[in-house]
PDB file of C-alpha atoms in Angstrom:
ATOM      1  CA  ASN A   1      18.722 -22.948   9.560  1.00  0.00           C
ATOM      2  CA  ALA A   2      16.114 -20.554   8.099  1.00  0.00           C
ATOM      3  CA  GLY A   3      13.253 -22.974   7.238  1.00  0.00           C
ATOM      4  CA  VAL A   4      10.293 -21.014   5.806  1.00  0.00           C
ATOM      5  CA  THR A   5      10.768 -17.251   5.553  1.00  0.00           C
ATOM      6  CA  GLN A   6       7.902 -14.828   4.928  1.00  0.00           C
ATOM      7  CA  THR A   7       8.091 -11.133   4.145  1.00  0.00           C
ATOM      8  CA  PRO A   8       6.765  -8.652   5.060  1.00  0.00           C
ATOM      9  CA  LYS A   9       5.657  -9.408   8.629  1.00  0.00           C
ATOM     10  CA  PHE A  10       3.171  -6.539   8.654  1.00  0.00           C
ATOM     11  CA  ARG A  11       1.538  -4.471   5.928  1.00  0.00           C
ATOM     12  CA  ILE A  12      -1.310  -2.006   5.681  1.00  0.00           C
ATOM     13  CA  LEU A  13      -2.976  -1.628   2.290  1.00  0.00           C
ATOM     14  CA  LYS A  14      -5.614   0.690   0.974  1.00  0.00           C
ATOM     15  CA  ILE A  15      -8.650  -0.777  -0.777  1.00  0.00           C
ATOM     16  CA  GLY A  16      -7.819  -1.469  -4.418  1.00  0.00           C
ATOM     17  CA  GLN A  17      -4.044  -1.634  -3.945  1.00  0.00           C
ATOM     18  CA  SER A  18      -2.037  -4.702  -4.908  1.00  0.00           C
ATOM     19  CA  MET A  19       0.866  -6.400  -3.232  1.00  0.00           C
ATOM     20  CA  THR A  20       2.883  -9.590  -3.116  1.00  0.00           C
ATOM     21  CA  LEU A  21       3.622 -11.646  -0.026  1.00  0.00           C
ATOM     22  CA  GLN A  22       6.934 -13.407  -0.374  1.00  0.00           C
ATOM     23  CA  CYS A  23       7.669 -16.937   0.819  1.00  0.00           C
ATOM     24  CA  ALA A  24      10.937 -18.824   0.549  1.00  0.00           C
ATOM     25  CA  GLN A  25      12.042 -22.192   1.932  1.00  0.00           C
ATOM     26  CA  ASP A  26      15.533 -23.658   2.024  1.00  0.00           C
ATOM     27  CA  MET A  27      14.604 -27.287   2.788  1.00  0.00           C
ATOM     28  CA  ASN A  28      14.161 -28.398  -0.835  1.00  0.00           C
ATOM     29  CA  HIS A  29      10.506 -29.231  -0.179  1.00  0.00           C
ATOM     30  CA  ASN A  30       8.323 -29.933  -3.173  1.00  0.00           C
ATOM     31  CA  TYR A  31       5.013 -29.005  -1.576  1.00  0.00           C
ATOM     32  CA  MET A  32       4.248 -25.417  -0.647  1.00  0.00           C
ATOM     33  CA  TYR A  33       1.052 -23.846   0.680  1.00  0.00           C
ATOM     34  CA  TRP A  34      -0.567 -20.520   1.453  1.00  0.00           C
ATOM     35  CA  TYR A  35      -3.111 -20.383   4.274  1.00  0.00           C
ATOM     36  CA  ARG A  36      -5.026 -17.533   5.810  1.00  0.00           C
ATOM     37  CA  GLN A  37      -5.947 -17.503   9.470  1.00  0.00           C
ATOM     38  CA  ASP A  38      -8.969 -15.604  10.710  1.00  0.00           C
ATOM     39  CA  PRO A  39     -10.049 -15.494  14.376  1.00  0.00           C
ATOM     40  CA  GLY A  40     -12.100 -18.539  15.357  1.00  0.00           C
ATOM     41  CA  MET A  41     -11.902 -19.968  11.838  1.00  0.00           C
ATOM     42  CA  GLY A  42      -8.766 -22.064  11.867  1.00  0.00           C
ATOM     43  CA  LEU A  43      -6.635 -22.051   8.737  1.00  0.00           C
ATOM     44  CA  LYS A  44      -8.056 -22.018   5.224  1.00  0.00           C
ATOM     45  CA  LEU A  45      -6.020 -23.064   2.194  1.00  0.00           C
ATOM     46  CA  ILE A  46      -5.698 -20.402  -0.507  1.00  0.00           C
ATOM     47  CA  TYR A  47      -3.338 -22.018  -3.035  1.00  0.00           C
ATOM     48  CA  TYR A  48      -0.828 -24.813  -3.051  1.00  0.00           C
ATOM     49  CA  SER A  49       1.946 -26.156  -5.257  1.00  0.00           C
ATOM     50  CA  VAL A  50       3.299 -29.690  -5.641  1.00  0.00           C
ATOM     51  CA  GLY A  51       6.469 -28.547  -7.378  1.00  0.00           C
ATOM     52  CA  ALA A  52       8.026 -25.865  -9.545  1.00  0.00           C
ATOM     53  CA  GLY A  53       5.678 -24.830 -12.332  1.00  0.00           C
ATOM     54  CA  ILE A  54       2.608 -26.500 -10.780  1.00  0.00           C
ATOM     55  CA  THR A  55       0.004 -24.684  -8.707  1.00  0.00           C
ATOM     56  CA  ASP A  56      -3.600 -25.345  -7.782  1.00  0.00           C
ATOM     57  CA  LYS A  57      -6.475 -23.645  -5.987  1.00  0.00           C
ATOM     58  CA  GLY A  58      -7.402 -24.378  -2.415  1.00  0.00           C
ATOM     59  CA  GLU A  59     -10.604 -23.600  -0.531  1.00  0.00           C
ATOM     60  CA  VAL A  60     -10.511 -19.783  -0.758  1.00  0.00           C
ATOM     61  CA  PRO A  61      -8.556 -18.710  -3.879  1.00  0.00           C
ATOM     62  CA  ASN A  62     -10.659 -15.729  -4.994  1.00  0.00           C
ATOM     63  CA  GLY A  63      -8.736 -12.467  -5.035  1.00  0.00           C
ATOM     64  CA  TYR A  64      -5.341 -14.153  -4.989  1.00  0.00           C
ATOM     65  CA  ASN A  65      -2.794 -15.497  -7.448  1.00  0.00           C
ATOM     66  CA  VAL A  66       0.391 -17.511  -7.084  1.00  0.00           C
ATOM     67  CA  SER A  67       3.369 -18.619  -9.115  1.00  0.00           C
ATOM     68  CA  ARG A  68       6.083 -21.209  -8.513  1.00  0.00           C
ATOM     69  CA  SER A  69       9.009 -20.630 -10.819  1.00  0.00           C
ATOM     70  CA  THR A  70      11.539 -22.260  -8.471  1.00  0.00           C
ATOM     71  CA  THR A  71      11.420 -24.927  -5.765  1.00  0.00           C
ATOM     72  CA  GLU A  72      12.379 -22.344  -3.148  1.00  0.00           C
ATOM     73  CA  ASP A  73       9.916 -19.505  -3.773  1.00  0.00           C
ATOM     74  CA  PHE A  74       6.111 -19.322  -3.674  1.00  0.00           C
ATOM     75  CA  PRO A  75       4.853 -15.719  -3.752  1.00  0.00           C
ATOM     76  CA  LEU A  76       1.200 -14.845  -3.136  1.00  0.00           C
ATOM     77  CA  ARG A  77      -0.220 -11.932  -5.104  1.00  0.00           C
ATOM     78  CA  LEU A  78      -3.202  -9.908  -3.922  1.00  0.00           C
ATOM     79  CA  GLU A  79      -4.885  -7.934  -6.673  1.00  0.00           C
ATOM     80  CA  LEU A  80      -7.329  -5.145  -5.836  1.00  0.00           C
ATOM     81  CA  ALA A  81      -7.179  -5.566  -2.080  1.00  0.00           C
ATOM     82  CA  ALA A  82     -10.493  -5.687  -0.207  1.00  0.00           C
ATOM     83  CA  PRO A  83     -11.260  -5.411   3.541  1.00  0.00           C
ATOM     84  CA  SER A  84     -12.244  -9.109   3.498  1.00  0.00           C
ATOM     85  CA  GLN A  85      -8.587  -9.921   2.827  1.00  0.00           C
ATOM     86  CA  THR A  86      -7.554  -8.533   6.204  1.00  0.00           C
ATOM     87  CA  SER A  87      -6.026 -11.597   7.803  1.00  0.00           C
ATOM     88  CA  VAL A  88      -2.847 -13.326   8.880  1.00  0.00           C
ATOM     89  CA  TYR A  89      -1.243 -15.242   6.046  1.00  0.00           C
ATOM     90  CA  PHE A  90       0.935 -18.293   6.567  1.00  0.00           C
ATOM     91  CA  CYS A  91       3.175 -19.989   4.090  1.00  0.00           C
ATOM     92  CA  ALA A  92       4.113 -23.614   4.693  1.00  0.00           C
ATOM     93  CA  SER A  93       6.104 -26.359   3.034  1.00  0.00           C
ATOM     94  CA  ARG A  94       6.526 -30.104   3.378  1.00  0.00           C
ATOM     95  CA  LEU A  95       8.442 -32.987   1.949  1.00  0.00           C
ATOM     96  CA  THR A  96       6.244 -35.964   2.781  1.00  0.00           C
ATOM     97  CA  GLY A  97       4.719 -35.569   6.244  1.00  0.00           C
ATOM     98  CA  GLU A  98       4.183 -32.599   8.483  1.00  0.00           C
ATOM     99  CA  LEU A  99       4.025 -28.973   7.383  1.00  0.00           C
ATOM    100  CA  PHE A 100       6.674 -26.435   8.315  1.00  0.00           C
ATOM    101  CA  PHE A 101       5.239 -22.942   8.742  1.00  0.00           C
ATOM    102  CA  GLY A 102       6.612 -19.465   8.375  1.00  0.00           C
ATOM    103  CA  GLU A 103       6.080 -16.834  11.068  1.00  0.00           C
ATOM    104  CA  GLY A 104       3.169 -15.231   9.244  1.00  0.00           C
ATOM    105  CA  SER A 105       2.351 -11.956   7.493  1.00  0.00           C
ATOM    106  CA  ARG A 106      -0.310  -9.745   9.070  1.00  0.00           C
ATOM    107  CA  LEU A 107      -2.190  -7.801   6.398  1.00  0.00           C
ATOM    108  CA  THR A 108      -4.709  -5.058   7.074  1.00  0.00           C
ATOM    109  CA  VAL A 109      -6.803  -3.567   4.270  1.00  0.00           C
ATOM    110  CA  LEU A 110      -8.389  -0.201   5.057  1.00  0.00           C
TER     111      LEU A 110
ATOM    112  CA  ALA B   1     -15.242 -34.633   2.461  1.00  0.00           C
ATOM    113  CA  GLN B   2     -12.620 -34.069   5.109  1.00  0.00           C
ATOM    114  CA  SER B   3     -13.201 -32.115   8.263  1.00  0.00           C
ATOM    115  CA  VAL B   4     -11.927 -31.687  11.788  1.00  0.00           C
ATOM    116  CA  ALA B   5     -13.867 -30.679  14.876  1.00  0.00           C
ATOM    117  CA  GLN B   6     -12.359 -29.265  18.039  1.00  0.00           C
ATOM    118  CA  PRO B   7     -15.397 -29.003  20.292  1.00  0.00           C
ATOM    119  CA  GLU B   8     -13.824 -26.775  22.932  1.00  0.00           C
ATOM    120  CA  ASP B   9     -12.765 -23.226  22.119  1.00  0.00           C
ATOM    121  CA  GLN B  10     -11.090 -22.911  25.516  1.00  0.00           C
ATOM    122  CA  VAL B  11      -9.611 -25.362  27.994  1.00  0.00           C
ATOM    123  CA  ASN B  12      -8.385 -24.284  31.425  1.00  0.00           C
ATOM    124  CA  VAL B  13      -6.295 -26.570  33.590  1.00  0.00           C
ATOM    125  CA  ALA B  14      -4.276 -26.095  36.763  1.00  0.00           C
ATOM    126  CA  GLU B  15      -0.510 -26.441  36.564  1.00  0.00           C
ATOM    127  CA  GLY B  16       0.540 -29.997  37.338  1.00  0.00           C
ATOM    128  CA  ASN B  17      -2.816 -31.506  36.396  1.00  0.00           C
ATOM    129  CA  PRO B  18      -3.314 -33.694  33.329  1.00  0.00           C
ATOM    130  CA  LEU B  19      -4.670 -31.978  30.232  1.00  0.00           C
ATOM    131  CA  THR B  20      -6.756 -33.171  27.290  1.00  0.00           C
ATOM    132  CA  VAL B  21      -7.551 -31.254  24.129  1.00  0.00           C
ATOM    133  CA  LYS B  22     -10.212 -32.981  22.058  1.00  0.00           C
ATOM    134  CA  CYS B  23     -10.307 -33.593  18.320  1.00  0.00           C
ATOM    135  CA  THR B  24     -12.602 -35.619  16.097  1.00  0.00           C
ATOM    136  CA  TYR B  25     -12.221 -36.014  12.365  1.00  0.00           C
ATOM    137  CA  SER B  26     -14.028 -37.104   9.241  1.00  0.00           C
ATOM    138  CA  VAL B  27     -12.365 -38.516   6.114  1.00  0.00           C
ATOM    139  CA  SER B  28     -13.540 -40.897   3.423  1.00  0.00           C
ATOM    140  CA  GLY B  29     -10.443 -43.097   3.695  1.00  0.00           C
ATOM    141  CA  ASN B  30      -7.754 -43.595   6.318  1.00  0.00           C
ATOM    142  CA  PRO B  31      -6.365 -40.474   7.938  1.00  0.00           C
ATOM    143  CA  TYR B  32      -3.070 -38.838   8.525  1.00  0.00           C
ATOM    144  CA  LEU B  33      -3.569 -36.855  11.746  1.00  0.00           C
ATOM    145  CA  PHE B  34      -1.520 -34.008  13.162  1.00  0.00           C
ATOM    146  CA  TRP B  35      -1.356 -31.669  16.139  1.00  0.00           C
ATOM    147  CA  TYR B  36       0.180 -28.220  15.918  1.00  0.00           C
ATOM    148  CA  VAL B  37       0.735 -25.535  18.541  1.00  0.00           C
ATOM    149  CA  GLN B  38       0.730 -21.779  17.990  1.00  0.00           C
ATOM    150  CA  TYR B  39       2.221 -19.292  20.401  1.00  0.00           C
ATOM    151  CA  PRO B  40       1.208 -15.599  20.182  1.00  0.00           C
ATOM    152  CA  ASN B  41       2.336 -13.875  16.977  1.00  0.00           C
ATOM    153  CA  ARG B  42       4.131 -16.999  15.765  1.00  0.00           C
ATOM    154  CA  GLY B  43       3.637 -19.628  13.099  1.00  0.00           C
ATOM    155  CA  LEU B  44       2.310 -23.100  13.814  1.00  0.00           C
ATOM    156  CA  GLN B  45       4.763 -25.625  15.198  1.00  0.00           C
ATOM    157  CA  PHE B  46       4.442 -29.358  14.654  1.00  0.00           C
ATOM    158  CA  LEU B  47       3.829 -31.414  17.813  1.00  0.00           C
ATOM    159  CA  LEU B  48       3.083 -34.952  16.652  1.00  0.00           C
ATOM    160  CA  LYS B  49       1.468 -37.050  13.962  1.00  0.00           C
ATOM    161  CA  TYR B  50      -0.298 -40.354  13.443  1.00  0.00           C
ATOM    162  CA  ILE B  51       0.474 -42.122  10.199  1.00  0.00           C
ATOM    163  CA  THR B  52       0.065 -45.809  10.955  1.00  0.00           C
ATOM    164  CA  GLY B  53       0.965 -48.344  13.607  1.00  0.00           C
ATOM    165  CA  ASP B  54       0.700 -47.789  17.355  1.00  0.00           C
ATOM    166  CA  ASN B  55      -2.422 -45.859  18.300  1.00  0.00           C
ATOM    167  CA  LEU B  56      -0.565 -43.934  21.015  1.00  0.00           C
ATOM    168  CA  VAL B  57       1.724 -41.358  19.493  1.00  0.00           C
ATOM    169  CA  LYS B  58       4.333 -39.465  21.485  1.00  0.00           C
ATOM    170  CA  GLY B  59       5.491 -36.038  20.424  1.00  0.00           C
ATOM    171  CA  SER B  60       7.360 -32.936  21.465  1.00  0.00           C
ATOM    172  CA  TYR B  61       7.345 -31.347  24.960  1.00  0.00           C
ATOM    173  CA  GLY B  62       5.829 -34.434  26.643  1.00  0.00           C
ATOM    174  CA  PHE B  63       2.617 -34.396  24.593  1.00  0.00           C
ATOM    175  CA  GLU B  64       0.960 -37.538  23.305  1.00  0.00           C
ATOM    176  CA  ALA B  65      -2.192 -38.341  21.377  1.00  0.00           C
ATOM    177  CA  GLU B  66      -4.312 -41.445  21.001  1.00  0.00           C
ATOM    178  CA  PHE B  67      -5.803 -42.438  17.678  1.00  0.00           C
ATOM    179  CA  ASN B  68      -9.222 -44.063  18.108  1.00  0.00           C
ATOM    180  CA  LYS B  69     -10.595 -45.281  14.802  1.00  0.00           C
ATOM    181  CA  SER B  70     -14.010 -46.352  16.102  1.00  0.00           C
ATOM    182  CA  GLN B  71     -14.614 -42.950  17.679  1.00  0.00           C
ATOM    183  CA  THR B  72     -12.784 -41.070  14.902  1.00  0.00           C
ATOM    184  CA  SER B  73     -10.881 -39.156  17.544  1.00  0.00           C
ATOM    185  CA  PHE B  74      -7.324 -37.999  18.079  1.00  0.00           C
ATOM    186  CA  HIS B  75      -7.241 -36.312  21.491  1.00  0.00           C
ATOM    187  CA  LEU B  76      -4.090 -34.547  22.630  1.00  0.00           C
ATOM    188  CA  LYS B  77      -2.916 -35.293  26.167  1.00  0.00           C
ATOM    189  CA  LYS B  78      -0.197 -34.468  28.637  1.00  0.00           C
ATOM    190  CA  PRO B  79       0.167 -36.024  32.120  1.00  0.00           C
ATOM    191  CA  SER B  80       1.244 -32.817  33.886  1.00  0.00           C
ATOM    192  CA  ALA B  81       0.530 -29.357  32.466  1.00  0.00           C
ATOM    193  CA  LEU B  82       3.038 -26.506  32.553  1.00  0.00           C
ATOM    194  CA  VAL B  83       2.254 -22.789  32.443  1.00  0.00           C
ATOM    195  CA  SER B  84       4.426 -22.649  29.315  1.00  0.00           C
ATOM    196  CA  ASP B  85       1.972 -25.036  27.584  1.00  0.00           C
ATOM    197  CA  SER B  86      -0.532 -22.160  27.374  1.00  0.00           C
ATOM    198  CA  ALA B  87      -1.104 -21.634  23.640  1.00  0.00           C
ATOM    199  CA  LEU B  88      -3.493 -22.268  20.752  1.00  0.00           C
ATOM    200  CA  TYR B  89      -3.656 -25.904  19.611  1.00  0.00           C
ATOM    201  CA  PHE B  90      -4.779 -27.094  16.204  1.00  0.00           C
ATOM    202  CA  CYS B  91      -5.739 -30.579  15.093  1.00  0.00           C
ATOM    203  CA  ALA B  92      -5.450 -31.370  11.357  1.00  0.00           C
ATOM    204  CA  VAL B  93      -6.260 -34.260   9.023  1.00  0.00           C
ATOM    205  CA  ARG B  94      -5.308 -35.377   5.547  1.00  0.00           C
ATOM    206  CA  ASP B  95      -6.965 -38.281   3.707  1.00  0.00           C
ATOM    207  CA  ARG B  96      -4.334 -40.946   2.988  1.00  0.00           C
ATOM    208  CA  GLN B  97      -6.331 -42.750   0.316  1.00  0.00           C
ATOM    209  CA  THR B  98      -7.231 -39.828  -1.876  1.00  0.00           C
ATOM    210  CA  GLY B  99      -3.730 -38.393  -1.630  1.00  0.00           C
ATOM    211  CA  ALA B 100      -5.315 -35.039  -1.037  1.00  0.00           C
ATOM    212  CA  ASN B 101      -2.751 -32.315  -0.812  1.00  0.00           C
ATOM    213  CA  ASN B 102      -4.716 -30.202   1.598  1.00  0.00           C
ATOM    214  CA  LEU B 103      -4.397 -30.487   5.340  1.00  0.00           C
ATOM    215  CA  PHE B 104      -7.744 -29.597   6.927  1.00  0.00           C
ATOM    216  CA  PHE B 105      -7.463 -27.773  10.231  1.00  0.00           C
ATOM    217  CA  GLY B 106      -9.828 -27.501  13.153  1.00  0.00           C
ATOM    218  CA  THR B 107     -10.756 -24.082  14.506  1.00  0.00           C
ATOM    219  CA  GLY B 108      -8.305 -24.351  17.364  1.00  0.00           C
ATOM    220  CA  THR B 109      -8.491 -24.758  21.153  1.00  0.00           C
ATOM    221  CA  ARG B 110      -6.953 -22.189  23.430  1.00  0.00           C
ATOM    222  CA  LEU B 111      -5.270 -23.893  26.366  1.00  0.00           C
ATOM    223  CA  THR B 112      -4.649 -21.870  29.509  1.00  0.00           C
ATOM    224  CA  VAL B 113      -2.619 -23.429  32.297  1.00  0.00           C
ATOM    225  CA  ILE B 114      -3.280 -21.677  35.597  1.00  0.00           C
ATOM    226  CA  PRO B 115      -0.365 -21.388  38.023  1.00  0.00           C
TER     227      PRO B 115
END
């Protein structure tokens, strides 16, 4: 019973590098989300998707891109990484009610 | 605009004593309200939710929360705290009327249960 799976768990990037955080869910949920968590700031929504082929910006989308080609997968792309993107990233999904979260991806940009 | 306030960054309680973690919210319509718990280096886990109906909601691990519309609050409670309850707790709200897809989170309250 995998739920929401995120990879990688940890990554260190140099300024200006790019990378993709992977997220997959096996619950056939339509809604998927990417949040970032910074100390003392709670969770901020980066992007979300209401179904395959449909994505929309959240509160803090700058510097990120997403795609949703299948119901299962919702990758988050970081272009030209900056120190301000050092954070813990959480992917989540839902059907109608509560969110189900992945274990998180800790990204450090140096 | 939607928002959630958790006025206490830290709550300390002795094992066996009742605990309360406070949450107030602001939405333009009627709210969906949620509590999540986060253990170190883990994702958030769902505890309970208020959708409609009875104002007292019971959830996982003996937690409950009371929806108070007049005070716009949704405080998390437990009659007898356990050391294993020590974690970071998040309150969250979504506006039912607008159908907003975002769940707005509070900044979190760190609960420490002292043996």
